[in-house]
GROMACS .gro file of C-alpha atoms in nm:
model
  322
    1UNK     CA    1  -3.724  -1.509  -0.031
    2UNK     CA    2  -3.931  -1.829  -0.100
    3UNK     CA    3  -4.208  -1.785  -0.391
    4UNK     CA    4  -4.301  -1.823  -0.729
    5UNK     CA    5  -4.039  -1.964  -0.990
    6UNK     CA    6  -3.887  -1.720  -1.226
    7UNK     CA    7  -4.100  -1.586  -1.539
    8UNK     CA    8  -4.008  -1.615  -1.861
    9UNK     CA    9  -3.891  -1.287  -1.950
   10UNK     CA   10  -3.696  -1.323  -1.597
   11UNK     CA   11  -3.569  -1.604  -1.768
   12UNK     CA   12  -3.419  -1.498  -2.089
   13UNK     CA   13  -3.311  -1.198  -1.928
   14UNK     CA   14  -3.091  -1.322  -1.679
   15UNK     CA   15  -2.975  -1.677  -1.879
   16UNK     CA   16  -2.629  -1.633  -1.880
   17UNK     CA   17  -2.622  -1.575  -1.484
   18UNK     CA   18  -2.855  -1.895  -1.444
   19UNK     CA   19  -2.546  -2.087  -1.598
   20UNK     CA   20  -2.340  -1.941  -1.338
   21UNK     CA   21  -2.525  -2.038  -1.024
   22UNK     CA   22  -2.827  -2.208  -1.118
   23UNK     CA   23  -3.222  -2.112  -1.129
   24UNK     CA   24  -3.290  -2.124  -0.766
   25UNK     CA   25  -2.976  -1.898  -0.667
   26UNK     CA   26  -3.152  -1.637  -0.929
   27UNK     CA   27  -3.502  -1.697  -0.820
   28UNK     CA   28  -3.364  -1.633  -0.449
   29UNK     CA   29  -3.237  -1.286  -0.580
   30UNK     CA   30  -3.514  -1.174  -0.772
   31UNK     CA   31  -3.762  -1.235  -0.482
   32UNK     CA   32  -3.458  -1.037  -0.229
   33UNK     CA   33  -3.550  -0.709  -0.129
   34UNK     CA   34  -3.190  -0.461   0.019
   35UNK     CA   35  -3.212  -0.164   0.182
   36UNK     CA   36  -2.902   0.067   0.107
   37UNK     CA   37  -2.883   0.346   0.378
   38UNK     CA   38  -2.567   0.584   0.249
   39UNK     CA   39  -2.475   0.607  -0.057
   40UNK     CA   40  -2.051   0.660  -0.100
   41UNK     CA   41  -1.886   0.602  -0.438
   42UNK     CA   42  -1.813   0.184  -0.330
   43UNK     CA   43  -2.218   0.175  -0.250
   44UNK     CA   44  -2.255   0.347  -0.614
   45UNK     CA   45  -2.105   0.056  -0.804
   46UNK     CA   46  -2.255  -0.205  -0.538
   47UNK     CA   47  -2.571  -0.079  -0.636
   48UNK     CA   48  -2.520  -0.112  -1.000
   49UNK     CA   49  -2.345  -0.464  -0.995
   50UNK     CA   50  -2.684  -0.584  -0.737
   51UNK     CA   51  -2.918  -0.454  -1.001
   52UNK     CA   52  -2.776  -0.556  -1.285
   53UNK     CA   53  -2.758  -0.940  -1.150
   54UNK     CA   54  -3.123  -0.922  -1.092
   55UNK     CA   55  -3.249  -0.824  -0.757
   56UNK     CA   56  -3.625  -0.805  -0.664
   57UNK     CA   57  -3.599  -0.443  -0.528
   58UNK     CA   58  -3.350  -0.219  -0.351
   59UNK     CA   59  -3.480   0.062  -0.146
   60UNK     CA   60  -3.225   0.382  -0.117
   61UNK     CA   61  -3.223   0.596   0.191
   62UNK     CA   62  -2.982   0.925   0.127
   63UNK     CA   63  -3.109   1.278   0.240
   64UNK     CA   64  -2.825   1.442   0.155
   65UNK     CA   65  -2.746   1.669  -0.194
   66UNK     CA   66  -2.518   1.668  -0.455
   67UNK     CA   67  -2.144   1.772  -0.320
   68UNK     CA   68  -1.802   1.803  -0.491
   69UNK     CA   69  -1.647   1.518  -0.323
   70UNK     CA   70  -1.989   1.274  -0.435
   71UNK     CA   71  -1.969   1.378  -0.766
   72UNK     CA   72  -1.549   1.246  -0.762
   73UNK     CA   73  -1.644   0.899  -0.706
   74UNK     CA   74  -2.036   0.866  -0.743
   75UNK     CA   75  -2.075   0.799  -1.101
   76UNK     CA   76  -2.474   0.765  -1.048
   77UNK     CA   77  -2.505   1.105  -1.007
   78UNK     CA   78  -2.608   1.307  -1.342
   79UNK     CA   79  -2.375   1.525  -1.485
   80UNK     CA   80  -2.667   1.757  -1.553
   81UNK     CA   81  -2.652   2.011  -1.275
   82UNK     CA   82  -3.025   2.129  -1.295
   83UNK     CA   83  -3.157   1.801  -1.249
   84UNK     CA   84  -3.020   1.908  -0.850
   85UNK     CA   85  -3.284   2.081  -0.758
   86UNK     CA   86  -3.496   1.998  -0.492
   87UNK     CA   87  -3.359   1.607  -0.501
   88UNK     CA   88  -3.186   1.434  -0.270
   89UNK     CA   89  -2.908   1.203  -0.345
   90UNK     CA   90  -3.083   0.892  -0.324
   91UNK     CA   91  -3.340   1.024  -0.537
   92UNK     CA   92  -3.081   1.124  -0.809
   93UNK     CA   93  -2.882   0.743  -0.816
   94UNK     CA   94  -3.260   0.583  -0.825
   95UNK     CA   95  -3.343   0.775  -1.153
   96UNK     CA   96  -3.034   0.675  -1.290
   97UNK     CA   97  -3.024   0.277  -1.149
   98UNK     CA   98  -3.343   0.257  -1.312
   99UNK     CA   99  -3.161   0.270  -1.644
  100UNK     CA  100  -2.968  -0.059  -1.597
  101UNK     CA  101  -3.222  -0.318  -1.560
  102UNK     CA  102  -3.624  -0.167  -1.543
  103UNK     CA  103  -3.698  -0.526  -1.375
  104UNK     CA  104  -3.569  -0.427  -1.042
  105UNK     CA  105  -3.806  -0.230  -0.833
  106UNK     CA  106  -3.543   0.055  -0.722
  107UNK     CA  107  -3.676   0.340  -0.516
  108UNK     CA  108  -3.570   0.628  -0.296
  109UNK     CA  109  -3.737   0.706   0.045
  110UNK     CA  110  -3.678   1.057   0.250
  111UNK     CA  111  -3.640   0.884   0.578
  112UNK     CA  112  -3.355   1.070   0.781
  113UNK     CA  113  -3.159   0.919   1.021
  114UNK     CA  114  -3.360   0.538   0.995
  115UNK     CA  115  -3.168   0.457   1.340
  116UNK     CA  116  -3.456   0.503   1.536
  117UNK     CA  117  -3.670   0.355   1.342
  118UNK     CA  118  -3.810   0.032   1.468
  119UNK     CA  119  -3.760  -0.386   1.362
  120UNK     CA  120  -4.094  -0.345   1.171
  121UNK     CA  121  -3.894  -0.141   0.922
  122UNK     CA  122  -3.617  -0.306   0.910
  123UNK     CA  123  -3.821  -0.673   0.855
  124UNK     CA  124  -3.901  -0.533   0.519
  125UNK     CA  125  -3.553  -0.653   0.399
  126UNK     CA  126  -3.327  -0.956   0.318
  127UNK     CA  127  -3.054  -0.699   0.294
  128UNK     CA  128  -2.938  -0.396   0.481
  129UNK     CA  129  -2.622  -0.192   0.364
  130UNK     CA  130  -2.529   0.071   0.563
  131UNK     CA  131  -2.242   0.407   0.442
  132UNK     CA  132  -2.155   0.713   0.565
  133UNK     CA  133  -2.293   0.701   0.902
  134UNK     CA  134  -2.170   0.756   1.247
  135UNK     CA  135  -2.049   0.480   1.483
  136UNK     CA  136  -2.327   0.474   1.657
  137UNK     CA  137  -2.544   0.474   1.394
  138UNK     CA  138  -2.396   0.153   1.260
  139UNK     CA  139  -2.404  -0.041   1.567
  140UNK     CA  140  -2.786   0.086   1.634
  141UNK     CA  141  -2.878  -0.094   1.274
  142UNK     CA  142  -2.684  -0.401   1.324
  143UNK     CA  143  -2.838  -0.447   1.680
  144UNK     CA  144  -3.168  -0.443   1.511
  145UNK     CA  145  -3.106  -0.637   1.226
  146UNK     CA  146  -2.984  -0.879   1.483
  147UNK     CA  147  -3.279  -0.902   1.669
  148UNK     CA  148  -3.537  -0.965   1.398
  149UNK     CA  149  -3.728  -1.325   1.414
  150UNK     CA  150  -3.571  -1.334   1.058
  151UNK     CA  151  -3.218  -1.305   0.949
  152UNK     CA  152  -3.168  -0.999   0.792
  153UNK     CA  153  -2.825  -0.990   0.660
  154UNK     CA  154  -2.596  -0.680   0.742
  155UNK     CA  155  -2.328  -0.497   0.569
  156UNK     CA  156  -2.141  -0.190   0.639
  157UNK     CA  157  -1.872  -0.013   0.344
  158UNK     CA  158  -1.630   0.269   0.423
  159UNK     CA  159  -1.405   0.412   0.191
  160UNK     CA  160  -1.170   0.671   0.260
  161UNK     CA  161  -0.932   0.821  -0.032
  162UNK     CA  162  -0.711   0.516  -0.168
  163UNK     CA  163  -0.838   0.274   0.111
  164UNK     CA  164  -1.162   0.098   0.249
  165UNK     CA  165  -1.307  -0.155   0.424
  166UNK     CA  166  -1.621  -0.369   0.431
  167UNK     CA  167  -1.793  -0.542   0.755
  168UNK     CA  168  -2.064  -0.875   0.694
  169UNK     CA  169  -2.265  -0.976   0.959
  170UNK     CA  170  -2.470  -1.266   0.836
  171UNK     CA  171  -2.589  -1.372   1.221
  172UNK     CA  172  -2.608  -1.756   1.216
  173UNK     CA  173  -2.585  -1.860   0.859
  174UNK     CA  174  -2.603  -2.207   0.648
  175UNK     CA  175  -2.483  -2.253   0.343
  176UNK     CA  176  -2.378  -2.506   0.071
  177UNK     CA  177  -2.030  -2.533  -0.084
  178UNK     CA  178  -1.910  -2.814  -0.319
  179UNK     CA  179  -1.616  -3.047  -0.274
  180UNK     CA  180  -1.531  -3.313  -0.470
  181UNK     CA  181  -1.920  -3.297  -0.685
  182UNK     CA  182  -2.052  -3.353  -0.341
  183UNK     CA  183  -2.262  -3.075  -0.167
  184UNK     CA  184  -2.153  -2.985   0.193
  185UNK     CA  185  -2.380  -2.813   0.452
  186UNK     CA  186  -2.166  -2.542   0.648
  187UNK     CA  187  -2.258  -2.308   0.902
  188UNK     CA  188  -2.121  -2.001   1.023
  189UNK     CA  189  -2.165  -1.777   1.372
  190UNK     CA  190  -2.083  -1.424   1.311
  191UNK     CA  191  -2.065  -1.121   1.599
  192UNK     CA  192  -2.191  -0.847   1.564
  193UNK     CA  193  -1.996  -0.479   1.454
  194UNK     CA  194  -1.949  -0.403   1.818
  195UNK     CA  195  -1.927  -0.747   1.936
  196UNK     CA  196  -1.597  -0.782   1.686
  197UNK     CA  197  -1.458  -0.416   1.671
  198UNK     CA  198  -1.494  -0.465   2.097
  199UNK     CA  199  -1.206  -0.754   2.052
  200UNK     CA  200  -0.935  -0.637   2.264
  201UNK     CA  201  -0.615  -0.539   2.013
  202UNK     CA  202  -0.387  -0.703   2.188
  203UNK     CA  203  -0.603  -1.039   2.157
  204UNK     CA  204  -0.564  -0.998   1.760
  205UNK     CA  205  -0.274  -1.195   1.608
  206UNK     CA  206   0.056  -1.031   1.515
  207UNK     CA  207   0.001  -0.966   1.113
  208UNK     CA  208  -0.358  -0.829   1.134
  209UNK     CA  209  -0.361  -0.590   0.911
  210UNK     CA  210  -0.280  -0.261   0.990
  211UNK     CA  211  -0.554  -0.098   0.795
  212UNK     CA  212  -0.810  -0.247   1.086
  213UNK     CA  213  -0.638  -0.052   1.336
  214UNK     CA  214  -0.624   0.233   1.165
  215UNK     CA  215  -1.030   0.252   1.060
  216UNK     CA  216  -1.080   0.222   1.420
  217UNK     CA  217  -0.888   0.508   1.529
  218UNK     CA  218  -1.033   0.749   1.268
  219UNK     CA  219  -1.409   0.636   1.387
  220UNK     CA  220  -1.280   0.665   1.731
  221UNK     CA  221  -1.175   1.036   1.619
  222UNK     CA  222  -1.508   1.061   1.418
  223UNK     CA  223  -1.693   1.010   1.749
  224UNK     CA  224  -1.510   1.170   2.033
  225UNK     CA  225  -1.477   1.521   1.801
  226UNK     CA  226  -1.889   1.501   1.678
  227UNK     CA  227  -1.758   1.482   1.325
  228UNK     CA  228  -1.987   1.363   1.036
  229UNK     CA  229  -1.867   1.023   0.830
  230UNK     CA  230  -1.565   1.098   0.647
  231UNK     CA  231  -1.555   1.481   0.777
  232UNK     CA  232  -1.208   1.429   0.879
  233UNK     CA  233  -0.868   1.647   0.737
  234UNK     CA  234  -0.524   1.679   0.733
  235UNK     CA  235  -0.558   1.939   0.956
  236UNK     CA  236  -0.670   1.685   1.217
  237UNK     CA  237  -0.355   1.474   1.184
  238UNK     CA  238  -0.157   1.579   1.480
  239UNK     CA  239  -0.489   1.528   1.692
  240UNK     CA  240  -0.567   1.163   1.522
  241UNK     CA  241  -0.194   1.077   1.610
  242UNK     CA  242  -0.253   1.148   1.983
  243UNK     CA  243  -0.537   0.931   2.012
  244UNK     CA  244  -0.382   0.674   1.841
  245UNK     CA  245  -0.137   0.673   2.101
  246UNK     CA  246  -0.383   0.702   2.352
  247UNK     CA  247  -0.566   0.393   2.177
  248UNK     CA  248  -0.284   0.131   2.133
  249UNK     CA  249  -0.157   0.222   2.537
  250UNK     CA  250  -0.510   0.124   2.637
  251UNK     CA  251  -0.536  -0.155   2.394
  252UNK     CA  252  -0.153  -0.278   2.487
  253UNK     CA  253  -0.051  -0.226   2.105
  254UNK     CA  254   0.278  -0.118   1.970
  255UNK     CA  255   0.221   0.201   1.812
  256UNK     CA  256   0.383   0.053   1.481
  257UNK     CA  257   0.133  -0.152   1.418
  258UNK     CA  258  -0.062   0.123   1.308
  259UNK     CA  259   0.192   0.368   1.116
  260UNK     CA  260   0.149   0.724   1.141
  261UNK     CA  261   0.186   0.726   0.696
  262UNK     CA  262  -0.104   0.540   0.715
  263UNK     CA  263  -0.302   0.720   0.910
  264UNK     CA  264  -0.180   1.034   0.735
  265UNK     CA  265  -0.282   0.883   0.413
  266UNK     CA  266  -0.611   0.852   0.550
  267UNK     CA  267  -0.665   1.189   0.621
  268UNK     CA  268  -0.545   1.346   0.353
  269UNK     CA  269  -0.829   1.356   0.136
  270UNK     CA  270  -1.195   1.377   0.188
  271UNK     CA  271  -1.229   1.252  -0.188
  272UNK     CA  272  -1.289   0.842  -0.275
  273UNK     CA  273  -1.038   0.677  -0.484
  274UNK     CA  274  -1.238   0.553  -0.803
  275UNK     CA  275  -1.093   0.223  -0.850
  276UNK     CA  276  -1.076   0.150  -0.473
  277UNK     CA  277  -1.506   0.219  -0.519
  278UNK     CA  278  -1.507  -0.040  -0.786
  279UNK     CA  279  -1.298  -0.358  -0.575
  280UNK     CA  280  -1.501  -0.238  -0.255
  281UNK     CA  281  -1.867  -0.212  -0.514
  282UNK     CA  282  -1.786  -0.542  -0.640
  283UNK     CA  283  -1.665  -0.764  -0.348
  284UNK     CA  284  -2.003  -0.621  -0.215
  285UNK     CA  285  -2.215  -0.737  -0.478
  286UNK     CA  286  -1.993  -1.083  -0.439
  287UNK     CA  287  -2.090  -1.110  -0.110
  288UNK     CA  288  -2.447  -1.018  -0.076
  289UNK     CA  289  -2.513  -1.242  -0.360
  290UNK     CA  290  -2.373  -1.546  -0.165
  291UNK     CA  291  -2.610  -1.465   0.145
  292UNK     CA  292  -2.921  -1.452  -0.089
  293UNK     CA  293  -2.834  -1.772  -0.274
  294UNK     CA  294  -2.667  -1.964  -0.012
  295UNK     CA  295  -2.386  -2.072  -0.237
  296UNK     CA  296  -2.039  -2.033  -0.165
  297UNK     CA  297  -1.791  -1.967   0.112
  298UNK     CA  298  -1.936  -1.609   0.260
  299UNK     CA  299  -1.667  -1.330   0.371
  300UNK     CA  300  -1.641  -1.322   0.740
  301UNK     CA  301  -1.615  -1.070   0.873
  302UNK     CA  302  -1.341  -0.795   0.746
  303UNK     CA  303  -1.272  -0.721   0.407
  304UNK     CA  304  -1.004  -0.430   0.404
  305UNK     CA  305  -0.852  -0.289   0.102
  306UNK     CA  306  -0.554  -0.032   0.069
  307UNK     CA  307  -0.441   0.051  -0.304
  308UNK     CA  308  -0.103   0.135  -0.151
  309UNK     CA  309  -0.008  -0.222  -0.209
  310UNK     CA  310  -0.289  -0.355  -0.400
  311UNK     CA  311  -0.390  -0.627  -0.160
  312UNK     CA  312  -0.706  -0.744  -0.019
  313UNK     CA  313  -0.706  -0.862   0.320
  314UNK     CA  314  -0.982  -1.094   0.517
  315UNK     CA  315  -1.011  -1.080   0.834
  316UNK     CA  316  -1.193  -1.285   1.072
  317UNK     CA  317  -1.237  -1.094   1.383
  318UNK     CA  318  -1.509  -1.243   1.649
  319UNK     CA  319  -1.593  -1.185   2.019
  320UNK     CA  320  -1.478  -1.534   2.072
  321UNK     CA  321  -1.134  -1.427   2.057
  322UNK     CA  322  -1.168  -1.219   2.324
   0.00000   0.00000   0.00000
């Protein structure tokens, strides 16, 4: 992310965010490059928040088309329905993201699953953001994130109906905070998705949040049935509850730590709540734009959400515990 200073019209453009966090914080994020890979209705605002603060480019990978439950949440998506043919969704939120700010380089690639695809691709970025994919899927992009000679920072967002969840995984990261008008160098070790998720449950301390437990138990479902991200109904709910039971007697958990409203609650709609989107979207944006600049206390490593009680809950959960 090291280059040339910011132009002029960069400049005036982005003046009042200079103010905020200073020229070389925006020059960082003008020169960053993030590669979204799923786009849910929480990646949908992200995406607008990251482009509208001024990043260099932000490459969208979605094959997927238009569907009823995208259009409840995604608000990217055109209402126009003939503007649906023959375009994926990624294509669809790039025409529109290009709207908000025409200095950010925004483009959509037809790329499939980008699992297999190898470091070389993935070196590209500063960024990778990662929705609606499989387990596996998620731990596959991490691992090669991870592995790069360069730290590529990753993210992961989930949201499902009135509840969600965000994972950051900035590898071995420096930073600067203030104190007292005096700058402090920090640094931070973060594991990896299945380094962290792979912390034994009853090694966690007594008020984790119950949400955790529960987003593990419907990817556990996800994966042992084959189901696609989010594919999950109400219909499933008696089958869910067994293998939470299954889970916290393995894990030596007390099966009220993860309530069966909760999980019900869960389940009960394959639709995103709006508002939920927008706290996930922006916490996001927050966050991202803290590993590009370098400035301020980064999230590490859970950021859950449940509109139930209107709290937001971090979570540091690292293989260290274990």
């Amino acid at each position: 992310m090291e280059g040339e200073e910011l132009t002029e019209q960069e400049t005036a453009l982005y003046d009042r965010q200079i103010r905020v966090w200073g020229a070389d914080a925006q020059r960082r994020l003008t020169r960053a490059a993030i590669l979204v890979y799923g786009i849910n209705g929480a990646v949908a605002e992200f995406c607008k928040n990251i482009v509208l603060a001024g990043v260099g480019s932000l490459t969208l990978v979605d094959d997927r088309g238009v569907t009823e439950e995208a259009l409840s949440a995604n608000f990217l998506i055109p209402p126009d329905e003939t503007l649906y043919e023959g375009k994926s969704l990624a294509e669809l939120c790039s025409d529109s993201l290009k709207d908000f700010n025409p200095m950010v380089r925004v483009s959509a690639e037809r790329a499939g699953d980008i699992s297999g695809f190898s470091g070389d691709f993935y070196s590209k970025f500063d960024v990778v953001v990662v929705s609606c994919c499989t387990l596996t899927t998620k731990k596959l992009i991490n691992d090669k994130c991870r592995r790069l000679s360069k730290r590529v920072a990753f993210y992961s967002a989930d949201c499902r109906y009135s509840s969600g969840e965000i994972f950051v995984d900035l590898h071995s990261y420096k930073y600067t905070k203030n104190k007292l008008d005096e700058a402090i160098e920090c640094e931070l070790q973060y594991p990896s998705f299945e380094e962290a998720t792979a912390v034994s449950w009853s090694k966690l301390p007594r008020k984790m949040s119950k949400l955790y437990f529960a987003m593990r138990v419907i990817e556990k479902f996800e994966e042992k049935e084959g189901r696609s991200p989010g594919g999950v109904s109400i219909t499933d709910l008696p089958a869910v509850l067994k293998l939470k039971n299954e889970l916290c007697e393995a894990q030596s958990l007390k099966e009220s730590q993860i309530p069966d409203a909760l999980l019900e609650r869960l389940v009960s709609s394959q639709i995103e709540f709006p508002p939920v989107c927008a706290i996930l979207g922006g916490v996001l944006g927050q966050e991202v734009i803290k590993a590009i600049s370098g400035k301020g206390d980064p999230l590490k490593n859970f950021f859950l959400f449940d509109a139930f009680d209107g709290k937001g809950v971090i979570e540091d959960i690292s293989s260290r515990d274990a």
